[in-house]
Amino acid sequence: MITVKFFGMVGSGKSIVEIDRDEITVNQVFQVILKDYPEFTEKQLEQAVLFVNRQQITGRKRLSIVLKDSDELALLSPASGG
Amino acid sequence: MFGYAGKIVKIDLSKRIIADYTLSEKDRELFLGGKTLAAKIIYDAFDKKVEAFSEENIIVVTTSPLTGSTSPCSSRFNISTISPLTGILISSNCGGNFGLHLKKAGYDGLVISGKSEEKVYIDITGEKIEIKNADHLWGKNTSETQELMGPKNSGKIVIGIAGENLVRYAAVISEERAAGRGGVGAVFGFKNLKGIIATGKNSMEIFNKEVFKKHNMKWISALKSHPLTGEQLTKLGTASLVSMMNYRNLLSTKNYSSGNFDNFEKINGETLKKDFLVKNKGCVTCPIQCGRVVNVYGKEVKGPEVETLVLLGSNLMNDDMQSILNINHLCDEYGLDTITFGSSIGLAMELNEKGLWENGLAFGNVSELEELVKKVATRTGIGDDLAEGTKRISMKYGGSDFAINVKGLELAAYEPRAAQGMGLGYATGNRGGCHLNGGYLVVLEGLGLSVNGKTTIGKAAYTVFFQDMMEAVSAGGTCLFTTYALLPGVIVKNPNNGVVSFINKALPYFGGLVGFAHNNTWLMGFNLRNILAHPYSIKLVTGYNMNIGKFVKTGERGYNLERIINIRQGLKGSDDTLPKRLTSELQRADDPDSKVKLDVMLKDYYKIRGWDANGVPTKTRLKKLGLEDYSG
């Protein structure tokens, strides 16, 4: 089970999605979310700051990172100032 | 006189004399208003060190040229005095509507001296100023005091029971907003001054009314369309920071022993919005509306901002949101600064854990915290020690290495071991461990942009620049949150874009250029009204020839003047430091960079500031700022 969490303005209120896979790339996670949850937009996911198991992933390769069972992917909207 | 009511009044509580305070037009232009003008008045009032709790100490309440001008986010006012918590200058800035009403009553500021023999409050109705008996208000909380003091359509500032009992971090409250930091409320209490009420019908003259109106519309539109000020702050409040802080190792936890809290999702902005928010609320003239309204004890009251959520939440290992809401409200009612209160409790919990002070307090045990607010405000039981703040608690019980203050003022919510620039800002801030007065570099280091928080490169220059910029924004009278809109929205919103990623990586290396620009403000002798709206607004309101360069220089002038006052109060360069926990203990054992490398940055900081090796402003720098006649 992969846990995907959303913070800030990503998802407009949806806080968590669980995906029942043993292995999946970040990009594939995005496709699942866009297909199953209409409240998300492609732009939101593209712009989000990403953390896998609390470590930030950046750059183009971030989308091809493979998540495994019990991993946590967090998406935070970039504008968090206050 | 454009942009000003034109009058500052002196009120001597000992002799009950009320008289005009004379300020030259030149000084008005040099120091503008707010904390900077207050520093000028406090510098002139003393010629030697002054104790906070003494008749000699004065309270200076100031507005600014933009106060009451209809400029966005301009309902701020400032209270400055010598702090009973730090012994140096404190300036405490507050929203609400008091500044607006004070200016409508015809005053740019108040200079309150002496000490009244009886309990009093000050009633300002236009030209008429009266010192009235406050026996019927004494012992009352802040909301009841404001209700009893006068009608709703007036501006009020009051202290609660904490101020009456000289709690060293007692706040002054206006509506539900707080001039919270540094114990300004305790100085009110010492002077037997319960509060001030102001009403009036004066209107302020604007130098270029038509252009100002258009400029305001553009500025409001820019704030509303920015991802920070128009979306995130509006929808989630400052509480929106909690989650990102946790992921970036910036969330102060368990008395700053960690930057992460396992249960952060129970106290973040998303949970606050989903389960507790009643509605948004904001100050007069503010398009951001960052304030929250929540339910506490069956009433709709002000909700917590990020500092309070962290200091009363993760810092105490408290994941009970309702308890945070309750404690926040009680602190407002008793008139206490939530940051210093939370930090003092955190230190007490750790001292108890280490066997240094048996006080019954334990991390994660929040059942008695609400009762503890009352004990602190009334100085009852352990509340008497807790009312002294972390510096004095550690002097009595030990633990100075993990008493989280700088110069006696407790740090804000951002754990600096993951943000070097924020660490430098805390260490050098004129009022002590304050994030805003420290330059708030954490907004570049992970909370707005994604500049590497571990590097020290360029951080000294950015810290100096942002400290002075914040100073100038406060002097002008605008809320500091407007400065977030300086970060281009397109960069903020696209952290994964290749160009933006390059900018984030490159920014530290532009430090040299930033430092050069800071020290050669003539290079910025123009206005970029769509990027930095503040100096152009001041120009339109006052008629002063204000531009970006002069604006930054005004901030630098204020920062140096405050430094000089602090040196006169006994401050030394060695006070520009951090608690050992933050400079010597690693935040994360597997990361050798997870501590603040202060010494490296401090040397550069002094150099850019034009201060000597002991942190004293040089004569050359003071002359450059028009402060050649000022010295510590």
mmCIF file of N, CA and C in Angstrom, chain B residues 324-431:
data_model
loop_
_atom_site.group_PDB
_atom_site.id
_atom_site.type_symbol
_atom_site.label_atom_id
_atom_site.label_comp_id
_atom_site.label_asym_id
_atom_site.label_seq_id
_atom_site.Cartn_x
_atom_site.Cartn_y
_atom_site.Cartn_z
ATOM 1 N N ILE B 324 -4.851 23.925 22.156
ATOM 2 C CA ILE B 324 -4.077 25.083 21.663
ATOM 3 C C ILE B 324 -4.998 26.287 21.477
ATOM 4 N N LEU B 325 -6.177 26.043 20.908
ATOM 5 C CA LEU B 325 -7.144 27.138 20.714
ATOM 6 C C LEU B 325 -7.516 27.753 22.061
ATOM 7 N N ASN B 326 -7.751 26.881 23.047
ATOM 8 C CA ASN B 326 -8.154 27.368 24.373
ATOM 9 C C ASN B 326 -7.045 28.197 25.027
ATOM 10 N N ILE B 327 -5.813 27.658 24.976
ATOM 11 C CA ILE B 327 -4.688 28.347 25.631
ATOM 12 C C ILE B 327 -4.426 29.684 24.933
ATOM 13 N N ASN B 328 -4.510 29.668 23.600
ATOM 14 C CA ASN B 328 -4.309 30.900 22.830
ATOM 15 C C ASN B 328 -5.302 31.971 23.276
ATOM 16 N N HIS B 329 -6.551 31.568 23.416
ATOM 17 C CA HIS B 329 -7.581 32.522 23.837
ATOM 18 C C HIS B 329 -7.316 33.026 25.261
ATOM 19 N N LEU B 330 -6.944 32.101 26.141
ATOM 20 C CA LEU B 330 -6.673 32.514 27.527
ATOM 21 C C LEU B 330 -5.483 33.480 27.587
ATOM 22 N N CYS B 331 -4.461 33.212 26.771
ATOM 23 C CA CYS B 331 -3.303 34.128 26.734
ATOM 24 C C CYS B 331 -3.750 35.523 26.291
ATOM 25 N N ASP B 332 -4.651 35.590 25.311
ATOM 26 C CA ASP B 332 -5.176 36.896 24.876
ATOM 27 C C ASP B 332 -5.961 37.569 25.995
ATOM 28 N N GLU B 333 -6.749 36.790 26.697
ATOM 29 C CA GLU B 333 -7.586 37.368 27.761
ATOM 30 C C GLU B 333 -6.760 37.843 28.961
ATOM 31 N N TYR B 334 -5.745 37.037 29.337
ATOM 32 C CA TYR B 334 -4.890 37.456 30.457
ATOM 33 C C TYR B 334 -3.811 38.437 30.000
ATOM 34 N N GLY B 335 -3.619 38.505 28.665
ATOM 35 C CA GLY B 335 -2.610 39.405 28.117
ATOM 36 C C GLY B 335 -1.201 38.862 28.213
ATOM 37 N N LEU B 336 -0.967 37.729 27.537
ATOM 38 C CA LEU B 336 0.352 37.084 27.552
ATOM 39 C C LEU B 336 0.829 36.820 26.131
ATOM 40 N N ASP B 337 2.139 36.907 25.916
ATOM 41 C CA ASP B 337 2.731 36.544 24.635
ATOM 42 C C ASP B 337 2.783 35.019 24.529
ATOM 43 N N THR B 338 2.126 34.471 23.520
ATOM 44 C CA THR B 338 2.060 33.004 23.399
ATOM 45 C C THR B 338 3.422 32.389 23.086
ATOM 46 N N ILE B 339 4.295 33.140 22.407
ATOM 47 C CA ILE B 339 5.607 32.579 22.048
ATOM 48 C C ILE B 339 6.445 32.364 23.313
ATOM 49 N N THR B 340 6.606 33.414 24.104
ATOM 50 C CA THR B 340 7.427 33.281 25.313
ATOM 51 C C THR B 340 6.762 32.353 26.328
ATOM 52 N N PHE B 341 5.431 32.389 26.405
ATOM 53 C CA PHE B 341 4.732 31.470 27.305
ATOM 54 C C PHE B 341 5.051 30.025 26.911
ATOM 55 N N GLY B 342 4.895 29.698 25.628
ATOM 56 C CA GLY B 342 5.139 28.326 25.166
ATOM 57 C C GLY B 342 6.584 27.906 25.352
ATOM 58 N N SER B 343 7.496 28.827 25.080
ATOM 59 C CA SER B 343 8.912 28.498 25.212
ATOM 60 C C SER B 343 9.301 28.303 26.682
ATOM 61 N N SER B 344 8.713 29.106 27.561
ATOM 62 C CA SER B 344 8.999 28.967 29.000
ATOM 63 C C SER B 344 8.491 27.628 29.522
ATOM 64 N N ILE B 345 7.306 27.224 29.052
ATOM 65 C CA ILE B 345 6.756 25.922 29.475
ATOM 66 C C ILE B 345 7.628 24.795 28.929
ATOM 67 N N GLY B 346 8.069 24.935 27.659
ATOM 68 C CA GLY B 346 8.927 23.906 27.051
ATOM 69 C C GLY B 346 10.215 23.728 27.837
ATOM 70 N N LEU B 347 10.829 24.849 28.233
ATOM 71 C CA LEU B 347 12.054 24.759 29.029
ATOM 72 C C LEU B 347 11.762 24.095 30.373
ATOM 73 N N ALA B 348 10.657 24.491 31.004
ATOM 74 C CA ALA B 348 10.301 23.918 32.315
ATOM 75 C C ALA B 348 10.088 22.407 32.201
ATOM 76 N N MET B 349 9.459 21.971 31.101
ATOM 77 C CA MET B 349 9.240 20.532 30.897
ATOM 78 C C MET B 349 10.580 19.794 30.782
ATOM 79 N N GLU B 350 11.503 20.385 30.044
ATOM 80 C CA GLU B 350 12.802 19.716 29.879
ATOM 81 C C GLU B 350 13.599 19.725 31.182
ATOM 82 N N LEU B 351 13.519 20.823 31.915
ATOM 83 C CA LEU B 351 14.212 20.884 33.217
ATOM 84 C C LEU B 351 13.666 19.819 34.167
ATOM 85 N N ASN B 352 12.348 19.630 34.117
ATOM 86 C CA ASN B 352 11.724 18.606 34.959
ATOM 87 C C ASN B 352 12.178 17.207 34.521
ATOM 88 N N GLU B 353 12.215 17.003 33.205
ATOM 89 C CA GLU B 353 12.635 15.713 32.641
ATOM 90 C C GLU B 353 14.072 15.389 33.048
ATOM 91 N N LYS B 354 14.910 16.415 33.102
ATOM 92 C CA LYS B 354 16.327 16.221 33.424
ATOM 93 C C LYS B 354 16.585 16.253 34.938
ATOM 94 N N GLY B 355 15.544 16.437 35.719
ATOM 95 C CA GLY B 355 15.689 16.447 37.175
ATOM 96 C C GLY B 355 16.274 17.736 37.732
ATOM 97 N N LEU B 356 16.244 18.802 36.953
ATOM 98 C CA LEU B 356 16.816 20.076 37.414
ATOM 99 C C LEU B 356 15.790 20.969 38.111
ATOM 100 N N TRP B 357 14.527 20.745 37.794
ATOM 101 C CA TRP B 357 13.462 21.530 38.446
ATOM 102 C C TRP B 357 12.211 20.654 38.519
ATOM 103 N N GLU B 358 11.883 20.223 39.717
ATOM 104 C CA GLU B 358 10.694 19.379 39.871
ATOM 105 C C GLU B 358 9.459 20.273 39.874
ATOM 106 N N ASN B 359 8.783 20.315 38.733
ATOM 107 C CA ASN B 359 7.637 21.230 38.616
ATOM 108 C C ASN B 359 6.355 20.534 38.163
ATOM 109 N N GLY B 360 6.453 19.205 37.920
ATOM 110 C CA GLY B 360 5.255 18.447 37.551
ATOM 111 C C GLY B 360 4.873 18.538 36.090
ATOM 112 N N LEU B 361 5.634 19.312 35.296
ATOM 113 C CA LEU B 361 5.278 19.476 33.881
ATOM 114 C C LEU B 361 5.994 18.437 33.027
ATOM 115 N N ALA B 362 5.286 17.892 32.045
ATOM 116 C CA ALA B 362 5.895 16.866 31.187
ATOM 117 C C ALA B 362 5.447 17.058 29.748
ATOM 118 N N PHE B 363 6.382 16.834 28.809
ATOM 119 C CA PHE B 363 6.037 16.938 27.388
ATOM 120 C C PHE B 363 4.859 16.021 27.063
ATOM 121 N N GLY B 364 3.922 16.540 26.325
ATOM 122 C CA GLY B 364 2.774 15.736 25.909
ATOM 123 C C GLY B 364 1.628 15.738 26.894
ATOM 124 N N ASN B 365 1.894 16.154 28.122
ATOM 125 C CA ASN B 365 0.830 16.213 29.122
ATOM 126 C C ASN B 365 0.264 17.634 29.159
ATOM 127 N N VAL B 366 -0.901 17.807 28.546
ATOM 128 C CA VAL B 366 -1.425 19.169 28.388
ATOM 129 C C VAL B 366 -2.608 19.461 29.307
ATOM 130 N N SER B 367 -2.920 18.506 30.187
ATOM 131 C CA SER B 367 -4.143 18.646 30.970
ATOM 132 C C SER B 367 -4.146 19.882 31.874
ATOM 133 N N GLU B 368 -2.970 20.311 32.310
ATOM 134 C CA GLU B 368 -2.949 21.444 33.252
ATOM 135 C C GLU B 368 -2.510 22.759 32.617
ATOM 136 N N LEU B 369 -2.305 22.750 31.305
ATOM 137 C CA LEU B 369 -1.763 23.958 30.673
ATOM 138 C C LEU B 369 -2.716 25.149 30.734
ATOM 139 N N GLU B 370 -4.015 24.883 30.591
ATOM 140 C CA GLU B 370 -4.970 25.999 30.626
ATOM 141 C C GLU B 370 -4.950 26.667 32.005
ATOM 142 N N GLU B 371 -4.869 25.852 33.033
ATOM 143 C CA GLU B 371 -4.796 26.390 34.396
ATOM 144 C C GLU B 371 -3.480 27.150 34.600
ATOM 145 N N LEU B 372 -2.450 26.681 33.890
ATOM 146 C CA LEU B 372 -1.134 27.298 34.026
ATOM 147 C C LEU B 372 -1.111 28.740 33.501
ATOM 148 N N VAL B 373 -1.939 29.032 32.505
ATOM 149 C CA VAL B 373 -2.004 30.415 31.987
ATOM 150 C C VAL B 373 -2.380 31.350 33.133
ATOM 151 N N LYS B 374 -3.391 30.950 33.896
ATOM 152 C CA LYS B 374 -3.843 31.781 35.021
ATOM 153 C C LYS B 374 -2.743 31.893 36.083
ATOM 154 N N LYS B 375 -2.066 30.760 36.335
ATOM 155 C CA LYS B 375 -1.004 30.780 37.359
ATOM 156 C C LYS B 375 0.121 31.728 36.963
ATOM 157 N N VAL B 376 0.463 31.739 35.674
ATOM 158 C CA VAL B 376 1.517 32.649 35.209
ATOM 159 C C VAL B 376 1.030 34.092 35.320
ATOM 160 N N ALA B 377 -0.186 34.338 34.846
ATOM 161 C CA ALA B 377 -0.708 35.717 34.838
ATOM 162 C C ALA B 377 -0.838 36.282 36.253
ATOM 163 N N THR B 378 -1.118 35.413 37.212
ATOM 164 C CA THR B 378 -1.280 35.876 38.598
ATOM 165 C C THR B 378 -0.035 35.600 39.449
ATOM 166 N N ARG B 379 0.983 35.057 38.787
ATOM 167 C CA ARG B 379 2.248 34.697 39.454
ATOM 168 C C ARG B 379 1.997 33.801 40.674
ATOM 169 N N THR B 380 1.211 32.760 40.466
ATOM 170 C CA THR B 380 0.870 31.829 41.542
ATOM 171 C C THR B 380 1.669 30.532 41.385
ATOM 172 N N GLY B 381 2.220 29.998 42.472
ATOM 173 C CA GLY B 381 2.940 28.722 42.440
ATOM 174 C C GLY B 381 4.089 28.764 41.439
ATOM 175 N N ILE B 382 4.190 27.707 40.593
ATOM 176 C CA ILE B 382 5.293 27.692 39.621
ATOM 177 C C ILE B 382 5.112 28.797 38.571
ATOM 178 N N GLY B 383 3.915 29.344 38.503
ATOM 179 C CA GLY B 383 3.647 30.438 37.569
ATOM 180 C C GLY B 383 4.530 31.648 37.826
ATOM 181 N N ASP B 384 4.977 31.803 39.078
ATOM 182 C CA ASP B 384 5.812 32.954 39.407
ATOM 183 C C ASP B 384 7.170 32.855 38.712
ATOM 184 N N ASP B 385 7.750 31.649 38.703
ATOM 185 C CA ASP B 385 9.017 31.456 37.978
ATOM 186 C C ASP B 385 8.790 31.512 36.474
ATOM 187 N N LEU B 386 7.723 30.871 36.014
ATOM 188 C CA LEU B 386 7.450 30.840 34.574
ATOM 189 C C LEU B 386 7.198 32.249 34.019
ATOM 190 N N ALA B 387 6.723 33.136 34.854
ATOM 191 C CA ALA B 387 6.427 34.511 34.433
ATOM 192 C C ALA B 387 7.683 35.314 34.130
ATOM 193 N N GLU B 388 8.844 34.732 34.434
ATOM 194 C CA GLU B 388 10.101 35.446 34.241
ATOM 195 C C GLU B 388 10.720 35.217 32.863
ATOM 196 N N GLY B 389 10.243 34.196 32.113
ATOM 197 C CA GLY B 389 10.828 33.907 30.800
ATOM 198 C C GLY B 389 12.029 32.979 30.907
ATOM 199 N N THR B 390 12.476 32.467 29.761
ATOM 200 C CA THR B 390 13.466 31.373 29.757
ATOM 201 C C THR B 390 14.845 31.785 30.292
ATOM 202 N N LYS B 391 15.249 33.007 30.010
ATOM 203 C CA LYS B 391 16.590 33.421 30.447
ATOM 204 C C LYS B 391 16.704 33.366 31.971
ATOM 205 N N ARG B 392 15.709 33.951 32.627
ATOM 206 C CA ARG B 392 15.766 33.988 34.088
ATOM 207 C C ARG B 392 15.472 32.613 34.702
ATOM 208 N N ILE B 393 14.618 31.830 34.066
ATOM 209 C CA ILE B 393 14.359 30.466 34.570
ATOM 210 C C ILE B 393 15.667 29.675 34.549
ATOM 211 N N SER B 394 16.416 29.794 33.444
ATOM 212 C CA SER B 394 17.671 29.029 33.340
ATOM 213 C C SER B 394 18.731 29.558 34.309
ATOM 214 N N MET B 395 18.678 30.843 34.618
ATOM 215 C CA MET B 395 19.632 31.378 35.603
ATOM 216 C C MET B 395 19.349 30.775 36.984
ATOM 217 N N LYS B 396 18.097 30.455 37.248
ATOM 218 C CA LYS B 396 17.727 29.913 38.566
ATOM 219 C C LYS B 396 17.892 28.393 38.631
ATOM 220 N N TYR B 397 17.489 27.705 37.546
ATOM 221 C CA TYR B 397 17.459 26.238 37.607
ATOM 222 C C TYR B 397 18.497 25.558 36.708
ATOM 223 N N GLY B 398 19.207 26.310 35.893
ATOM 224 C CA GLY B 398 20.158 25.709 34.951
ATOM 225 C C GLY B 398 19.507 25.525 33.590
ATOM 226 N N GLY B 399 20.292 24.945 32.669
ATOM 227 C CA GLY B 399 19.755 24.672 31.336
ATOM 228 C C GLY B 399 19.912 25.824 30.365
ATOM 229 N N SER B 400 20.925 26.682 30.570
ATOM 230 C CA SER B 400 21.068 27.831 29.659
ATOM 231 C C SER B 400 21.345 27.383 28.220
ATOM 232 N N ASP B 401 21.934 26.197 28.049
ATOM 233 C CA ASP B 401 22.216 25.704 26.688
ATOM 234 C C ASP B 401 20.934 25.411 25.907
ATOM 235 N N PHE B 402 19.861 25.124 26.629
ATOM 236 C CA PHE B 402 18.600 24.820 25.933
ATOM 237 C C PHE B 402 17.460 25.748 26.384
ATOM 238 N N ALA B 403 17.839 26.905 26.902
ATOM 239 C CA ALA B 403 16.859 27.980 27.146
ATOM 240 C C ALA B 403 16.813 28.782 25.848
ATOM 241 N N ILE B 404 15.737 28.635 25.088
ATOM 242 C CA ILE B 404 15.750 29.068 23.686
ATOM 243 C C ILE B 404 15.411 30.554 23.549
ATOM 244 N N ASN B 405 16.394 31.373 23.880
ATOM 245 C CA ASN B 405 16.218 32.819 23.707
ATOM 246 C C ASN B 405 17.494 33.436 23.153
ATOM 247 N N VAL B 406 17.372 34.605 22.570
ATOM 248 C CA VAL B 406 18.519 35.426 22.196
ATOM 249 C C VAL B 406 18.322 36.779 22.857
ATOM 250 N N LYS B 407 19.309 37.202 23.616
ATOM 251 C CA LYS B 407 19.236 38.481 24.339
ATOM 252 C C LYS B 407 18.028 38.507 25.277
ATOM 253 N N GLY B 408 17.540 37.327 25.642
ATOM 254 C CA GLY B 408 16.404 37.256 26.565
ATOM 255 C C GLY B 408 15.054 37.091 25.890
ATOM 256 N N LEU B 409 14.986 37.298 24.569
ATOM 257 C CA LEU B 409 13.702 37.130 23.871
ATOM 258 C C LEU B 409 13.649 35.745 23.220
ATOM 259 N N GLU B 410 12.571 35.021 23.500
ATOM 260 C CA GLU B 410 12.431 33.659 23.010
ATOM 261 C C GLU B 410 12.279 33.618 21.491
ATOM 262 N N LEU B 411 12.873 32.586 20.885
ATOM 263 C CA LEU B 411 12.814 32.433 19.432
ATOM 264 C C LEU B 411 11.397 32.122 18.974
ATOM 265 N N ALA B 412 11.144 32.456 17.709
ATOM 266 C CA ALA B 412 9.851 32.135 17.104
ATOM 267 C C ALA B 412 9.832 30.659 16.683
ATOM 268 N N ALA B 413 8.884 30.297 15.853
ATOM 269 C CA ALA B 413 8.573 28.879 15.613
ATOM 270 C C ALA B 413 9.557 28.134 14.714
ATOM 271 N N TYR B 414 10.447 28.847 14.038
ATOM 272 C CA TYR B 414 11.271 28.238 12.994
ATOM 273 C C TYR B 414 12.575 27.712 13.570
ATOM 274 N N GLU B 415 12.787 26.409 13.506
ATOM 275 C CA GLU B 415 13.993 25.760 14.028
ATOM 276 C C GLU B 415 15.140 26.123 13.088
ATOM 277 N N PRO B 416 16.127 26.884 13.535
ATOM 278 C CA PRO B 416 17.098 27.451 12.594
ATOM 279 C C PRO B 416 18.194 26.496 12.140
ATOM 280 N N ARG B 417 18.270 25.307 12.723
ATOM 281 C CA ARG B 417 19.349 24.410 12.280
ATOM 282 C C ARG B 417 19.135 23.909 10.850
ATOM 283 N N ALA B 418 17.941 24.137 10.314
ATOM 284 C CA ALA B 418 17.685 23.801 8.913
ATOM 285 C C ALA B 418 17.582 25.061 8.055
ATOM 286 N N ALA B 419 17.908 26.195 8.629
ATOM 287 C CA ALA B 419 17.819 27.464 7.886
ATOM 288 C C ALA B 419 18.867 28.419 8.452
ATOM 289 N N GLN B 420 20.073 28.343 7.881
ATOM 290 C CA GLN B 420 21.212 29.103 8.422
ATOM 291 C C GLN B 420 20.925 30.611 8.497
ATOM 292 N N GLY B 421 20.303 31.129 7.443
ATOM 293 C CA GLY B 421 20.029 32.569 7.411
ATOM 294 C C GLY B 421 19.075 32.982 8.517
ATOM 295 N N MET B 422 18.097 32.137 8.800
ATOM 296 C CA MET B 422 17.170 32.434 9.890
ATOM 297 C C MET B 422 17.919 32.417 11.217
ATOM 298 N N GLY B 423 18.895 31.498 11.336
ATOM 299 C CA GLY B 423 19.718 31.439 12.550
ATOM 300 C C GLY B 423 20.486 32.733 12.761
ATOM 301 N N LEU B 424 21.082 33.231 11.682
ATOM 302 C CA LEU B 424 21.817 34.500 11.769
ATOM 303 C C LEU B 424 20.863 35.643 12.133
ATOM 304 N N GLY B 425 19.683 35.618 11.542
ATOM 305 C CA GLY B 425 18.689 36.660 11.824
ATOM 306 C C GLY B 425 18.281 36.671 13.291
ATOM 307 N N TYR B 426 18.027 35.488 13.834
ATOM 308 C CA TYR B 426 17.685 35.400 15.261
ATOM 309 C C TYR B 426 18.822 35.978 16.118
ATOM 310 N N ALA B 427 20.060 35.616 15.759
ATOM 311 C CA ALA B 427 21.220 36.013 16.590
ATOM 312 C C ALA B 427 21.446 37.519 16.573
ATOM 313 N N THR B 428 21.091 38.165 15.466
ATOM 314 C CA THR B 428 21.431 39.586 15.321
ATOM 315 C C THR B 428 20.237 40.534 15.460
ATOM 316 N N GLY B 429 19.040 39.999 15.526
ATOM 317 C CA GLY B 429 17.843 40.842 15.599
ATOM 318 C C GLY B 429 17.937 41.845 16.756
ATOM 319 N N ASN B 430 17.559 43.071 16.485
ATOM 320 C CA ASN B 430 17.691 44.119 17.501
ATOM 321 C C ASN B 430 16.843 43.862 18.734
ATOM 322 N N ARG B 431 15.708 43.171 18.560
ATOM 323 C CA ARG B 431 14.891 42.969 19.763
ATOM 324 C C ARG B 431 15.130 41.586 20.369
#
